[in-house]
Coordinates of C-alpha atoms in Angstrom, one line a residue:
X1 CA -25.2 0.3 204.3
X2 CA -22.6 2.0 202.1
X3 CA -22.8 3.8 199.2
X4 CA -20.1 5.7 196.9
X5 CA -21.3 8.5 194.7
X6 CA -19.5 9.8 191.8
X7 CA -15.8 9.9 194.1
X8 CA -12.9 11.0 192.8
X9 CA -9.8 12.0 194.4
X10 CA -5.9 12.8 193.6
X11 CA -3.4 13.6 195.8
X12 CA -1.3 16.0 193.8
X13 CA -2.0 16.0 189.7
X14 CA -2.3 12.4 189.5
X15 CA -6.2 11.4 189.6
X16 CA -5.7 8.2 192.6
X17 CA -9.6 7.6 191.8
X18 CA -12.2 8.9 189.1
X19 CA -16.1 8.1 189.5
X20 CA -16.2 5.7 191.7
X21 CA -19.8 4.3 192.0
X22 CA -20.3 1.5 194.6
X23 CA -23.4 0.4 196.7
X24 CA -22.4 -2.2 199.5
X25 CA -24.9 -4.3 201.5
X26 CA -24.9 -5.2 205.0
X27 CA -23.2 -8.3 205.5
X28 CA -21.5 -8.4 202.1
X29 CA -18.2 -9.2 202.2
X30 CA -16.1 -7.1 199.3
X31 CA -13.1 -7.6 197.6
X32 CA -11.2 -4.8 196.4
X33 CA -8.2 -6.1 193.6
X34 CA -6.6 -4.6 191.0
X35 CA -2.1 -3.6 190.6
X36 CA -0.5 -1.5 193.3
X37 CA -0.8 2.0 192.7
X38 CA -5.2 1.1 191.3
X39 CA -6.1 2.9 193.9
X40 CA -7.4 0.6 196.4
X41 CA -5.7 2.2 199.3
X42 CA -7.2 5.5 198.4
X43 CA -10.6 4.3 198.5
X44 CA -10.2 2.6 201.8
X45 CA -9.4 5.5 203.3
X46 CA -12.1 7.4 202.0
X47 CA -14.5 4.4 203.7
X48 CA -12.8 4.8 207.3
X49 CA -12.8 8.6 207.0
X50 CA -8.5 9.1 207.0
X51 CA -10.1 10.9 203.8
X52 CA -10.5 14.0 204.3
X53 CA -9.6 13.9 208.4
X54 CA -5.8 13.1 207.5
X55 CA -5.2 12.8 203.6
X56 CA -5.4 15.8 201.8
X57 CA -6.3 16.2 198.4
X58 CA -8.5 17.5 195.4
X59 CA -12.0 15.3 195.9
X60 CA -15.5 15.0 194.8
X61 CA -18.5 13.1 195.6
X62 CA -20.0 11.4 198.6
X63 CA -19.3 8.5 201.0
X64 CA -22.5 7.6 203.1
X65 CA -23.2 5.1 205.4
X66 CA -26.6 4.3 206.9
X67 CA -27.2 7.6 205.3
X68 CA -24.6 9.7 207.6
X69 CA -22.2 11.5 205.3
X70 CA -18.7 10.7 206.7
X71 CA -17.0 13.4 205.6
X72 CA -19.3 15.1 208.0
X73 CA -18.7 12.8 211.0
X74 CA -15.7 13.2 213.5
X75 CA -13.3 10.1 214.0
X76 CA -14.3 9.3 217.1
X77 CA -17.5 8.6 216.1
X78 CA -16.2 6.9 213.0
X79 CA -14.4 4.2 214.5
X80 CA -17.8 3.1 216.2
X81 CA -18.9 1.7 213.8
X82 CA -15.9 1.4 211.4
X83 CA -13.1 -1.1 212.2
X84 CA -9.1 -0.9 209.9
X85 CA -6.5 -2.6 209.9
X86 CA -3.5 -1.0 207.7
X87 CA -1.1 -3.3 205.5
X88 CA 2.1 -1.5 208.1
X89 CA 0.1 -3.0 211.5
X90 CA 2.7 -0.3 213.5
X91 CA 0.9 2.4 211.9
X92 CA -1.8 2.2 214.6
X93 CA -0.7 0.9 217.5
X94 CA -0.6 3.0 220.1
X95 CA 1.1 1.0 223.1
X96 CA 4.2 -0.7 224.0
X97 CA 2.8 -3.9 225.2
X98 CA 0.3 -6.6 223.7
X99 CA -2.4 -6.5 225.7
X100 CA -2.9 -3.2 226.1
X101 CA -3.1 -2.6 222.8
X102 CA -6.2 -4.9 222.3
X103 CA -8.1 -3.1 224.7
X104 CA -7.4 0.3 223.5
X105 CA -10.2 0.9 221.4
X106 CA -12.6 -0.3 223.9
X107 CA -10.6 1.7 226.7
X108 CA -11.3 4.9 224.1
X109 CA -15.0 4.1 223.8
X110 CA -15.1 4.0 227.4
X111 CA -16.5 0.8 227.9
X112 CA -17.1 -1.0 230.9
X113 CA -14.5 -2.8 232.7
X114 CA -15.8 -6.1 232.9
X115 CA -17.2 -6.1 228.8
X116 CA -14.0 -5.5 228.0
X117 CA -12.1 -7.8 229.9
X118 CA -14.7 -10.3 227.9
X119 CA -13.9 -9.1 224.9
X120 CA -10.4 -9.5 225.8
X121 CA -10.7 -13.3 226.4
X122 CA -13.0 -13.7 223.2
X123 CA -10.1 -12.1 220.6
X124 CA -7.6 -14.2 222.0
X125 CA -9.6 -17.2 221.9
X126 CA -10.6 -16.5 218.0
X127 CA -7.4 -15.1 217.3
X128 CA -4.8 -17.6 218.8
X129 CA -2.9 -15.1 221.0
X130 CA -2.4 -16.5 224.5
X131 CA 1.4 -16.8 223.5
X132 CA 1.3 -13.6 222.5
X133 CA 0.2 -11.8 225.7
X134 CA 1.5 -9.1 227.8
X135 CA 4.6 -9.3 225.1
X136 CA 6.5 -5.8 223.7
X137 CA 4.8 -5.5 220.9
X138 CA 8.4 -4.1 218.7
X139 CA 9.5 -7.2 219.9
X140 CA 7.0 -9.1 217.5
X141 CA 7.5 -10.8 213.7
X142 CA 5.7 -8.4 211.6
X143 CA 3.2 -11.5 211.4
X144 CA 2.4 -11.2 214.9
X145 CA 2.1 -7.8 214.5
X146 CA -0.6 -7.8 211.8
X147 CA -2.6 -10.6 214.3
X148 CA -2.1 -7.9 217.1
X149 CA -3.7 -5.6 215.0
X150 CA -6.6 -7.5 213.5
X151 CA -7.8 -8.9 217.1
X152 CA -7.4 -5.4 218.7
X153 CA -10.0 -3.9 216.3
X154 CA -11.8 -6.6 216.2
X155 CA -12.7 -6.1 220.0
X156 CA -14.2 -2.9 219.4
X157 CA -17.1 -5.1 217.7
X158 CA -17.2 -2.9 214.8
X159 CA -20.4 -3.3 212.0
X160 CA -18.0 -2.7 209.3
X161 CA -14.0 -3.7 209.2
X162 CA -11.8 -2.0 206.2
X163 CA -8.7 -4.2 205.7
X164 CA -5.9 -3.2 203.7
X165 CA -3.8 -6.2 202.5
X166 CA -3.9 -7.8 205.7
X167 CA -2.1 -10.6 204.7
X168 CA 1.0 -9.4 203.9
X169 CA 2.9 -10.6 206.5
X170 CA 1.4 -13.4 207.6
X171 CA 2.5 -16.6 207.3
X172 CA 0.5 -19.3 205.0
X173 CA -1.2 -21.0 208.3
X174 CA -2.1 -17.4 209.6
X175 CA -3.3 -16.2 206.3
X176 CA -5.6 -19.1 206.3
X177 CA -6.9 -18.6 209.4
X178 CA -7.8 -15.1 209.0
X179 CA -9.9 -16.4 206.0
X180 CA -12.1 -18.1 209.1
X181 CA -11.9 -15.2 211.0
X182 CA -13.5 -13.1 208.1
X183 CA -15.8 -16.3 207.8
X184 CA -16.6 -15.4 211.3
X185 CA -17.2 -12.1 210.7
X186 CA -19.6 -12.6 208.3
X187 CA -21.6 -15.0 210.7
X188 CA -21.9 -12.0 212.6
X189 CA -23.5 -10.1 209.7
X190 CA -20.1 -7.8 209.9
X191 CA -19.5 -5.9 206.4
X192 CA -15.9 -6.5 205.5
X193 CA -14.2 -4.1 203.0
X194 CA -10.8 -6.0 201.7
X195 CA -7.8 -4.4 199.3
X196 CA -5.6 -7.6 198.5
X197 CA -3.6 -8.7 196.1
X198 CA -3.8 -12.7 197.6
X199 CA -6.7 -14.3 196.7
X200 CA -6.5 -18.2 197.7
X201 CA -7.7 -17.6 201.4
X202 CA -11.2 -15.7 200.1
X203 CA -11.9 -18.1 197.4
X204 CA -14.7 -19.5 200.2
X205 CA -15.5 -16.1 202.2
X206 CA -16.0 -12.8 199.4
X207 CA -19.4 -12.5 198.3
X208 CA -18.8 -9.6 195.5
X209 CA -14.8 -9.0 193.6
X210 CA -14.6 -5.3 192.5
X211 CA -11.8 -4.7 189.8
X212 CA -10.3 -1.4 189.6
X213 CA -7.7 -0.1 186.6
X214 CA -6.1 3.3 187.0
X215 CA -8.3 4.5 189.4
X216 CA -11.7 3.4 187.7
X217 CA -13.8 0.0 188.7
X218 CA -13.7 -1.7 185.4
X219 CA -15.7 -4.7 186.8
X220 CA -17.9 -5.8 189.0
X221 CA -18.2 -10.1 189.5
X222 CA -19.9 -12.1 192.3
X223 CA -17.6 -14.9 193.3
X224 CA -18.9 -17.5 191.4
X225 CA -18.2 -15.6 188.3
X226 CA -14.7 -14.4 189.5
X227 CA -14.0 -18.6 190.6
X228 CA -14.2 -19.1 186.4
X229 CA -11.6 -16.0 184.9
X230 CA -8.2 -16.5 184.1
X231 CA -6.7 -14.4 187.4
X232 CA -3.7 -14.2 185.3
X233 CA -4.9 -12.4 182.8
X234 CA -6.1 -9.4 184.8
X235 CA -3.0 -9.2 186.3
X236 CA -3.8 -11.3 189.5
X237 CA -2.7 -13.3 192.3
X238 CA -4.2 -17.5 191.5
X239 CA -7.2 -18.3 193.5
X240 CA -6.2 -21.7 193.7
X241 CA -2.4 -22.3 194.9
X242 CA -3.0 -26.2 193.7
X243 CA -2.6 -25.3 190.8
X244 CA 1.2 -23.8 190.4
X245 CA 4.1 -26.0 189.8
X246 CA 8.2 -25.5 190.6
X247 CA 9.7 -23.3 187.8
X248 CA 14.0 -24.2 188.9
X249 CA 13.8 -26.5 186.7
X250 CA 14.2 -23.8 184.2
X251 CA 17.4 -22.5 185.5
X252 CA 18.9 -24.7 188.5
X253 CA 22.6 -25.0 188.5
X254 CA 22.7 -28.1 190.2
X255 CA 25.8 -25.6 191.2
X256 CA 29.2 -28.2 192.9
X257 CA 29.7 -25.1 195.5
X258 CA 28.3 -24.2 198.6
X259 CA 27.8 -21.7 201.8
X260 CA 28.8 -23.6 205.0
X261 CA 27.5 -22.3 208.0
X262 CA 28.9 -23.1 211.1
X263 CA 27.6 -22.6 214.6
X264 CA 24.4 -20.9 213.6
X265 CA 23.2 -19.7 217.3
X266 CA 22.0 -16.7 219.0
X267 CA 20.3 -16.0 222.1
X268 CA 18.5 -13.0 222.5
X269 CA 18.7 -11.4 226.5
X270 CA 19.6 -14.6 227.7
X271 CA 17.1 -16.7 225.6
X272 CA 17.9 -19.1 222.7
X273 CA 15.9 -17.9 220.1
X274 CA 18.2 -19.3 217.1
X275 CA 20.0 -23.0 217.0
X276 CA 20.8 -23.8 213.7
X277 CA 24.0 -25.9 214.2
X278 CA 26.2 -26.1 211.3
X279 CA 24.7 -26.6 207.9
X280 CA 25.1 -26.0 204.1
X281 CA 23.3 -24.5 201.2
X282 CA 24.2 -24.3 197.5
X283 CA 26.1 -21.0 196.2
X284 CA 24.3 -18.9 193.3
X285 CA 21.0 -19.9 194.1
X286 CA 17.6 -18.6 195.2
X287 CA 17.0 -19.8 198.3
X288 CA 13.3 -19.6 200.2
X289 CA 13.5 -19.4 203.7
X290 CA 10.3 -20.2 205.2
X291 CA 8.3 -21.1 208.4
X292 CA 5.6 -19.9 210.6
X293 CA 6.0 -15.7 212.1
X294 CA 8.1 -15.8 214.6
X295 CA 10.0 -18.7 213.8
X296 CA 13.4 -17.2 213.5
X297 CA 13.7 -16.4 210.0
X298 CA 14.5 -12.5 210.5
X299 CA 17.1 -13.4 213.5
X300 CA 19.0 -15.8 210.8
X301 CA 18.9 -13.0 207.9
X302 CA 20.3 -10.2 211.0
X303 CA 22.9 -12.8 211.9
X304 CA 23.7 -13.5 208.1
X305 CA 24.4 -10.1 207.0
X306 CA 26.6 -9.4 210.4
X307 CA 23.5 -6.4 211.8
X308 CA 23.8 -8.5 215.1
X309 CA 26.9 -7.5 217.2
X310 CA 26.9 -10.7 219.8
X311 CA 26.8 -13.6 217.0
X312 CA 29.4 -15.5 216.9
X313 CA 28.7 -17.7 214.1
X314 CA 30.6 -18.2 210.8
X315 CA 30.3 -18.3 207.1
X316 CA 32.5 -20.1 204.7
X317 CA 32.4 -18.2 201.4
X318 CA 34.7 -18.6 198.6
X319 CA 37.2 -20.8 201.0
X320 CA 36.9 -17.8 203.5
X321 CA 35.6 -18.0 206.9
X322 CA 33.5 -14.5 206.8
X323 CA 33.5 -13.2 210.4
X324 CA 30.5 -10.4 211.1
X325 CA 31.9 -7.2 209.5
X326 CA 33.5 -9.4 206.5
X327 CA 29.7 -10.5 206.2
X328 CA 28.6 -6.7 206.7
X329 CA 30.8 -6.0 203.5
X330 CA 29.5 -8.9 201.2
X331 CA 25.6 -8.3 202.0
X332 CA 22.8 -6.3 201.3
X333 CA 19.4 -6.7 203.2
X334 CA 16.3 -5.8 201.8
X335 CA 14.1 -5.1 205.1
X336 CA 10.6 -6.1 205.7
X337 CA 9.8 -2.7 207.2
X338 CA 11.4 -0.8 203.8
X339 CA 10.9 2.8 205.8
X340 CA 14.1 2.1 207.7
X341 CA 16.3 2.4 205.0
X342 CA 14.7 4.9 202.3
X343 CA 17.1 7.8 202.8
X344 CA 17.0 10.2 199.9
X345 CA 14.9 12.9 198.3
X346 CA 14.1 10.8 194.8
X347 CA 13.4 7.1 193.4
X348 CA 16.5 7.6 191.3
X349 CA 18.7 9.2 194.4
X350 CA 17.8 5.9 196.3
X351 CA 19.1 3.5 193.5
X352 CA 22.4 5.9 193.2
X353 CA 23.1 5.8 197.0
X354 CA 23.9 1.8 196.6
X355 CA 26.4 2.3 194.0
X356 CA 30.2 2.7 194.7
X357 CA 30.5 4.4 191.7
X358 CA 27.1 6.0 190.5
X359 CA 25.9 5.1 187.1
X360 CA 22.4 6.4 186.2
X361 CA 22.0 4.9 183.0
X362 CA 22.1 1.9 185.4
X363 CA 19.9 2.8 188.1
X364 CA 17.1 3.6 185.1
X365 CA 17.2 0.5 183.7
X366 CA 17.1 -1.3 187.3
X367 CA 13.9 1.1 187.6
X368 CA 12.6 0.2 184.3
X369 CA 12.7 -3.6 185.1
X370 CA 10.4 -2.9 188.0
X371 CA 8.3 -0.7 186.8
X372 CA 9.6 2.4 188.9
X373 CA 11.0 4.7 185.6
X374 CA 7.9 6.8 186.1
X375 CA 8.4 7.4 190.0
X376 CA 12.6 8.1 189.7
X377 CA 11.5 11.7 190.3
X378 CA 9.2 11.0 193.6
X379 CA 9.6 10.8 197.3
X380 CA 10.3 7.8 198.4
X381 CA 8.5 8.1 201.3
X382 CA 4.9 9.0 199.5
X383 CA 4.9 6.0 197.4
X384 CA 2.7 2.7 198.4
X385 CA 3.6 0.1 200.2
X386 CA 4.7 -1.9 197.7
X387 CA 6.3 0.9 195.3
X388 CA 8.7 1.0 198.4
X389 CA 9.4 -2.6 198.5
X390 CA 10.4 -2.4 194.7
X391 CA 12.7 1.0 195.8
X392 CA 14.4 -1.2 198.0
X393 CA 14.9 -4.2 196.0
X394 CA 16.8 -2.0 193.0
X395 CA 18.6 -1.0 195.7
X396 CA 19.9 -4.1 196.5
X397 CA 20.4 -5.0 193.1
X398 CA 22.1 -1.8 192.6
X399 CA 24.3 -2.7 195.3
X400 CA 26.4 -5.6 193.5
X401 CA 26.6 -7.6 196.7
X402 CA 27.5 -11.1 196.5
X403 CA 25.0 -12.0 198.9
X404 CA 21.7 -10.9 199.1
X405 CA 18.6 -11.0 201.6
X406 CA 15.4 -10.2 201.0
X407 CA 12.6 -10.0 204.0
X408 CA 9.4 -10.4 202.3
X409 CA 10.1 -8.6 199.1
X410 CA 6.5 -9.4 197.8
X411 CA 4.4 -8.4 200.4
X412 CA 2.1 -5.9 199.5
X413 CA 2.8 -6.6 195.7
X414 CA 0.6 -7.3 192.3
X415 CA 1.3 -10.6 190.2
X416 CA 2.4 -8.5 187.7
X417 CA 5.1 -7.3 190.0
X418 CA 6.3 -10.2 191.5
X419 CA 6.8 -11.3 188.4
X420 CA 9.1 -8.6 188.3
X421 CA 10.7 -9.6 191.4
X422 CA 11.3 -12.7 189.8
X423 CA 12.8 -12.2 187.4
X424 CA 15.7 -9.8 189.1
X425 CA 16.3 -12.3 191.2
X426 CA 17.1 -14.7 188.4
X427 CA 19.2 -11.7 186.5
X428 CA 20.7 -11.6 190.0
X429 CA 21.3 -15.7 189.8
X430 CA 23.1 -14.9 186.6
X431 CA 25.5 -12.7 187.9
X432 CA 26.8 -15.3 190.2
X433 CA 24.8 -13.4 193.3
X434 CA 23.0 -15.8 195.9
X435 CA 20.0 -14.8 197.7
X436 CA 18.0 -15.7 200.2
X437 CA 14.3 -15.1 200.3
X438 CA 12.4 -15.0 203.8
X439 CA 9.0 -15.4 202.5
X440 CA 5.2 -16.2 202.9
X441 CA 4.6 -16.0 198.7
X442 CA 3.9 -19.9 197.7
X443 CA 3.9 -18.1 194.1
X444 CA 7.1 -16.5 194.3
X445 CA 8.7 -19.7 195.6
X446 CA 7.1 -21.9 193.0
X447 CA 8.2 -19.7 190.5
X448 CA 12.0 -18.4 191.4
X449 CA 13.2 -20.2 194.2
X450 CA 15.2 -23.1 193.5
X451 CA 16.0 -24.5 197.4
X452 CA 14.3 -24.6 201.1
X453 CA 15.5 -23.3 204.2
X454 CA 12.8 -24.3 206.8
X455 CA 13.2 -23.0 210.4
X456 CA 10.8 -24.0 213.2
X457 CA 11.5 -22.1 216.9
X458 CA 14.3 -21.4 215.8
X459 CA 15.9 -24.7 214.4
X460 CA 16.5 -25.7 211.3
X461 CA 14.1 -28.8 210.5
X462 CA 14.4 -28.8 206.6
X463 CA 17.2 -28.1 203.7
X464 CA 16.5 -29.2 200.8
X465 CA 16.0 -28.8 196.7
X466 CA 12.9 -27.3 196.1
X467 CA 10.0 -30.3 196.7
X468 CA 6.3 -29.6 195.8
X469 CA 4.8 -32.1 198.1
X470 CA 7.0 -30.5 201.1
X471 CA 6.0 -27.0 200.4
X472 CA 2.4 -28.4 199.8
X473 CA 2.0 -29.8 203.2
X474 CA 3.6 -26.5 204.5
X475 CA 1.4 -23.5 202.4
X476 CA -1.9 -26.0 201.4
X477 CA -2.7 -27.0 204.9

């Protein structure tokens, strides 16, 4: 159905893919892994035609499918037969409201009023989204968002779907659900095509892994090979999140003081969409707060940090009560959506713009500990997904805040690199910082975090030490 002769591609200097030989069957389900930065992305594109329509670059080779060239086919009549959903979903939506956007594509392809009104009712059956309708879609989690997105191409009835880390932001129960979706798919005789660094949902839906290094596929295993490697040491995600246990043991300060929040509540237009009462967490710790998209957990960061003008909540800190511009002072967010706050012309500009007093020696050895040293010259804005995320988080620990928050830091990233992650945030712990970690990553939490914030519609319904058999019923299930 699709093969891949000889490609190669760079953007600038830097080769992004070299020789890339690849024969995909109908049906087939295909996993693309490797770190950020492989080249996964790249190759994506090149399958859904962004390559050469929107990317330019220096290329070779040949993309066919069912023996069309697709460097030789317009868009439109790409995205027939082509389905993609990007890892940032609001890269391709193109209305303000829910529904509308799942019938766009079929709107585009000019199909009939009464198929697609179907087809309507079908995605939201598969994809769980009758709370979801006729919503303002920038009013969404970004885990919403990403089910938007996957449902609306999936109702174009695509023969081929191209999914770039589509779990990224969704939550565990989501995650595992698009695993049946795909599952679905594959009923269907789709041909899925998916870049992704978490592996435990497709342990029981990818047919063929395909490992790519610097650019190059290195290797080639059908699942039941790839079920027997040691993930770790390729450099990814586990297959099987049974097997990771709690690392706080390691460095848990069983700490005497606390953070005492006190009438934790916000209503947004009218509507209570936050009712945490008054509650307390340990100081100088890593803190996970997790719970299903659209539970809350952004509202409580915005209301933590003081970024939400009608909250009238309080943190004690220190003995002081922290009002919402003492809290603006103390804190430093890392967003989920990183493009709203990468500012500068360079890496190492980015880092320096944190500091009250710039120190570069600093900011390079910040960049060295996430492996950015080699980007402090580049744009912020042309690095990957998760070379951003990392952008952001030196900037935070640039920053020297007493209180951080972090909104998904590891989405989008290698194992490798949330390693990295995880260990700045216990340099952070060191330094007497807190932080608290909105997060999906069961790995990251079992090996950094050291206590649970659990928030259901908006209330709190767990605080406690970090408990295996707690977070097991929660990400396992």
């Amino acid at each position: 159905m699709i093969n891949i002769n000889n490609v190669s591609f760079s953007y600038n200097d830097d080769i992004n893919l070299e020789n890339i030989n690849l024969n995909i069957k109908k049906g087939e389900v295909i996993l693309l892994c490797g770190e950020s930065g492989c080249g996964k992305t790249t190759l994506t594109r090149f399958l859904n035609g962004l390559i050469p329509n929107f990317f330019d670059g220096n290329r070779k080779g040949s993309v066919y499918m069912n023996g069309n060239l697709i460097d030789e086919m317009k868009i439109y009549e790409i995205s027939e037969y082509i389905g993609s959903v990007f890892q940032n979903p609001k890269t391709q939506f193109f209305n303000v409201d829910t529904t509308s956007e799942l019938v766009f594509g079929c709107e585009n392809l000019a199909i009939d009023k009464d198929e697609i009104e179907r087809r309507l009712e079908m995605v939201v059956n598969d994809f769980d989204l009758e709370h979801l309708l006729n919503k303002n879609i920038f009013e969404l989690s970004g885990g919403e968002k990403q089910k938007i997105a996957c449902a609306s191409v999936s109702a174009v009835f695509p023969d081929i779907l191209v999914l770039d880390e589509p779990s990224s932001n969704l939550d565990s129960q989501s995650t595992w659900y698009l695993g049946e979706i795909i599952k679905k798919w594959k009923s269907q005789g789709k041909t899925v095509i998916i870049a992704e660094h978490k592996l435990f949902f497709l342990e029981n839906v990818v047919d063929k892994v395909i490992f790519i290094k610097n650019g190059r596929i290195t290797n080639i295993w059908p699942i039941s090979e790839f079920k027997n490697i040691s993930h770790k040491d390729w450099g990814l995600r586990q297959l099987n999140l049974g097997n990771l246990t709690a690392k706080c043991g390691e460095y848990y300060s069983n700490a005497q003081e606390f953070l005492e929040f006190k009438n934790f509540k916000f209503k947004y237009k009218k509507i209570p969409v936050l009712d945490m009462g008054n509650f307390k967490v340990p100081k100088n710790e890593i803190i996970a707060i997790i719970g299903k998209n659209g539970a809350g957990k952004s509202t409580f960061a915005n209301c933590l940090c003081g970024l939400k003008r009608s909250f009238n909540g309080e943190l004690i800190f220190n003995n002081n009560s922290l009002k919402r511009k003492d809290r603006l002072k103390k804190s430093y967010m890392v967003m989920q959506d990183v493009n709203h706050q990468l500012f500068t012309e360079s890496v190492l500009d980015e880092v320096l713009l944190s500091m009250d007093e710039e120190d570069i020696d600093f900011a390079e050895s910040i960049l060295t500990n996430l492996n950015l040293i080699h980007l402090k010259d580049a744009h912020p804005m042309v690095l990957s997904g998760g070379e951003k995320q990392r952008v952001a988080i030196a900037s935070a620990i640039a920053s020297k805040k007493e209180i951080l928050i972090f909104d998904e830091p590891t989405s989008g990233l290698d194992l490798n690199n949330m390693m990295k992650v995880s260990e700045n945030l216990k340099y952070l712990q060191s330094l007497g910082m807190t932080s608290f970690i909105i997060t999906h990553d069961f790995e990251l939490i079992m090996e950094a975090c050291s206590h649970i914030i659990h928030l259901e519609d908006g209330k709190l319904i767990g605080n406690y030490k970090i408990n295996g058999e707690k977070l097991s019923e929660f990400f396992l299930n």
